[in-house]
PDB file of C-alpha atoms in Angstrom:
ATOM      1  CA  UNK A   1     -48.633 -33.028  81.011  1.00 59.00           C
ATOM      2  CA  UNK A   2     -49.408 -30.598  77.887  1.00 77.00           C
ATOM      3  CA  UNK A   3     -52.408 -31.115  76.062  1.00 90.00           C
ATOM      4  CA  UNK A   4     -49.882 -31.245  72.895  1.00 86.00           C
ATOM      5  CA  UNK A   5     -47.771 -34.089  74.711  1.00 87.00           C
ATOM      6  CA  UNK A   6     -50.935 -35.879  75.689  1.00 92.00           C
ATOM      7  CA  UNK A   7     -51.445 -35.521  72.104  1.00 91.00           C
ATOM      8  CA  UNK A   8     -48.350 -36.908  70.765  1.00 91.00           C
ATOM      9  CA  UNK A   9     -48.368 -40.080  73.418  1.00 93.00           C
ATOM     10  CA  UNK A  10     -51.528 -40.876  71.980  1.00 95.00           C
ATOM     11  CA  UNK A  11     -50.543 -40.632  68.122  1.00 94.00           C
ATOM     12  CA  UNK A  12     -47.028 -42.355  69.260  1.00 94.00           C
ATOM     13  CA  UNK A  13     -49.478 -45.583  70.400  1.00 96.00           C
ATOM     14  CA  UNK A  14     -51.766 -44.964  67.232  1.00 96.00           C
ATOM     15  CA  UNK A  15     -48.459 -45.316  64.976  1.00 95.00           C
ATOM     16  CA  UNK A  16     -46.998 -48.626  66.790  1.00 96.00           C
ATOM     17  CA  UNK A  17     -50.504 -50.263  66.421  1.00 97.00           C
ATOM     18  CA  UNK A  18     -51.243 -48.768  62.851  1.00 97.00           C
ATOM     19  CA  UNK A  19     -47.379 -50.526  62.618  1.00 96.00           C
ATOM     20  CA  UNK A  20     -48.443 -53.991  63.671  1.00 98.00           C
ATOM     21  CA  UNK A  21     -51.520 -53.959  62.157  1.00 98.00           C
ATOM     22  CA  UNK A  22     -50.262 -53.248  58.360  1.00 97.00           C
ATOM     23  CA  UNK A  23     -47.353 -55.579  59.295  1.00 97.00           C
ATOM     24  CA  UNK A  24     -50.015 -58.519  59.936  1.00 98.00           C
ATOM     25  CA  UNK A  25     -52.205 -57.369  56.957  1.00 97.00           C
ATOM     26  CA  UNK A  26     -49.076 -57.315  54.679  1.00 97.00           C
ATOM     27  CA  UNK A  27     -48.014 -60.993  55.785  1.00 97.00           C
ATOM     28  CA  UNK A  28     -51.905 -62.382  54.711  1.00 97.00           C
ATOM     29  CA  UNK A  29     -51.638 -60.253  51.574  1.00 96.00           C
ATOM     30  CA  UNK A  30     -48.628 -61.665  50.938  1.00 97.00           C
ATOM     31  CA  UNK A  31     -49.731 -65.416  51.784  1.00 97.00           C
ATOM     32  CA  UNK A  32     -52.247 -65.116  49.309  1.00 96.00           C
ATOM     33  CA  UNK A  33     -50.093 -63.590  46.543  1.00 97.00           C
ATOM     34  CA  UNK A  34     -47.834 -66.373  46.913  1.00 98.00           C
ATOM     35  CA  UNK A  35     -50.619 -68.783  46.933  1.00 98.00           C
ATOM     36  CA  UNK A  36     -51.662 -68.125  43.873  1.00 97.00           C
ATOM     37  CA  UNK A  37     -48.306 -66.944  42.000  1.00 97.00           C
ATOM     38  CA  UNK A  38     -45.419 -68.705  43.714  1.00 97.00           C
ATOM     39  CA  UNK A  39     -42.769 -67.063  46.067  1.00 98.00           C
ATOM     40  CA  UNK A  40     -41.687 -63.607  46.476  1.00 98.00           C
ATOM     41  CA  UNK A  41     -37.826 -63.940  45.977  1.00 97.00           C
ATOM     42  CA  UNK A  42     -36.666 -60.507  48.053  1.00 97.00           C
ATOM     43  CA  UNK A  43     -37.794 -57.622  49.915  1.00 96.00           C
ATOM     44  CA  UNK A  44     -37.615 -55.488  46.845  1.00 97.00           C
ATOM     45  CA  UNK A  45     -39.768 -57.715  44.861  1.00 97.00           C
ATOM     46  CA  UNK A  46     -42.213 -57.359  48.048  1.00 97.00           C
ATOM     47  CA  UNK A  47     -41.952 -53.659  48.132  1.00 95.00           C
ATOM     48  CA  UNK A  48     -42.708 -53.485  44.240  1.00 96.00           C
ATOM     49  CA  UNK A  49     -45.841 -56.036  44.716  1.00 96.00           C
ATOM     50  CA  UNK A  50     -47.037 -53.551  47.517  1.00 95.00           C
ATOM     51  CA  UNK A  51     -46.771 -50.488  45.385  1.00 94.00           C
ATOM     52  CA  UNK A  52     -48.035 -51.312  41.776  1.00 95.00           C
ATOM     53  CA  UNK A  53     -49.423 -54.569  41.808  1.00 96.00           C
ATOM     54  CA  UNK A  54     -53.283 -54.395  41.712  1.00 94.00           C
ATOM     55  CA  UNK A  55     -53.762 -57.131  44.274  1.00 93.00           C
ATOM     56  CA  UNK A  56     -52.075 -55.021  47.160  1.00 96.00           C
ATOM     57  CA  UNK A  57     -54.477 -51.810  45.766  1.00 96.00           C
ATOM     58  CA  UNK A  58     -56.663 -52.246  49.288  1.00 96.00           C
ATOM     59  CA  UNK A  59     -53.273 -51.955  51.592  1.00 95.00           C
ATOM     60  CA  UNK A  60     -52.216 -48.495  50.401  1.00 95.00           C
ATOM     61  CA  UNK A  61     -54.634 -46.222  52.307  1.00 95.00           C
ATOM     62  CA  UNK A  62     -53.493 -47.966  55.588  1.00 96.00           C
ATOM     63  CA  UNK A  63     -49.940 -47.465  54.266  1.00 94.00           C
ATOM     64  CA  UNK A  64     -50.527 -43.788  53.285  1.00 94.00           C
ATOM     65  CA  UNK A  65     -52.252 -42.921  56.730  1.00 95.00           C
ATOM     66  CA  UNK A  66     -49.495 -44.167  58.579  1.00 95.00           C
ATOM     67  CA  UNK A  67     -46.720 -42.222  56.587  1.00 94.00           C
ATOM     68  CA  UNK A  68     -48.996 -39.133  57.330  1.00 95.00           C
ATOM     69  CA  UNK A  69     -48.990 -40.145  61.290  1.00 94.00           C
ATOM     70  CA  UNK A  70     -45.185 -40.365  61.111  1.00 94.00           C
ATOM     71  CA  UNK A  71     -44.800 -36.815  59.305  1.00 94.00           C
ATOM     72  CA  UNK A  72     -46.877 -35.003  62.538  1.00 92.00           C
ATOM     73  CA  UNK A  73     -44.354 -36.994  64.925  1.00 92.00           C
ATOM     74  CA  UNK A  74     -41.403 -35.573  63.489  1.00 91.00           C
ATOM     75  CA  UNK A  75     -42.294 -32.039  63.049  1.00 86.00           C
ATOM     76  CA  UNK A  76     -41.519 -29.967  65.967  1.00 72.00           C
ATOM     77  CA  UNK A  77     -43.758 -27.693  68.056  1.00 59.00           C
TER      78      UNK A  77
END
């Protein structure tokens, strides 16, 4: 195997556990939100919360890092 596909298997594993990882971290931020402020009524309302609300602020590096990971995979060598 290439070095640049032993590469890419590794970043493909990096992405999936970057995937479950924000997945988790977005549930407890979530849990807490709702805690303290009632329900969140749709997925939209969710998505919104995640990308202006102050209280989600912390998630968006892990967010950002794994949109940059998914940008390598898909470019072509």
């Amino acid at each position: 195997m290439s070095d640049d596909a032993t590469i890419r298997r590794k970043l493909r594993a990096l992405a999936t556990a970057l995937r479950h990882f924000h997945s988790a971290l977005l549930d407890k931020a979530k849990e807490d939100y709702e805690f303290l402020n009632g329900p969140v009524n749709s997925p939209y309302e969710l998505f919104n919360l995640v990308t202006g609300h102050h209280g989600f602020q912390w998630l968006r590096p892990l967010s950002g890092l794994m949109a940059t990971l998914d940008e390598v995979l898909d470019t072509r060598t």
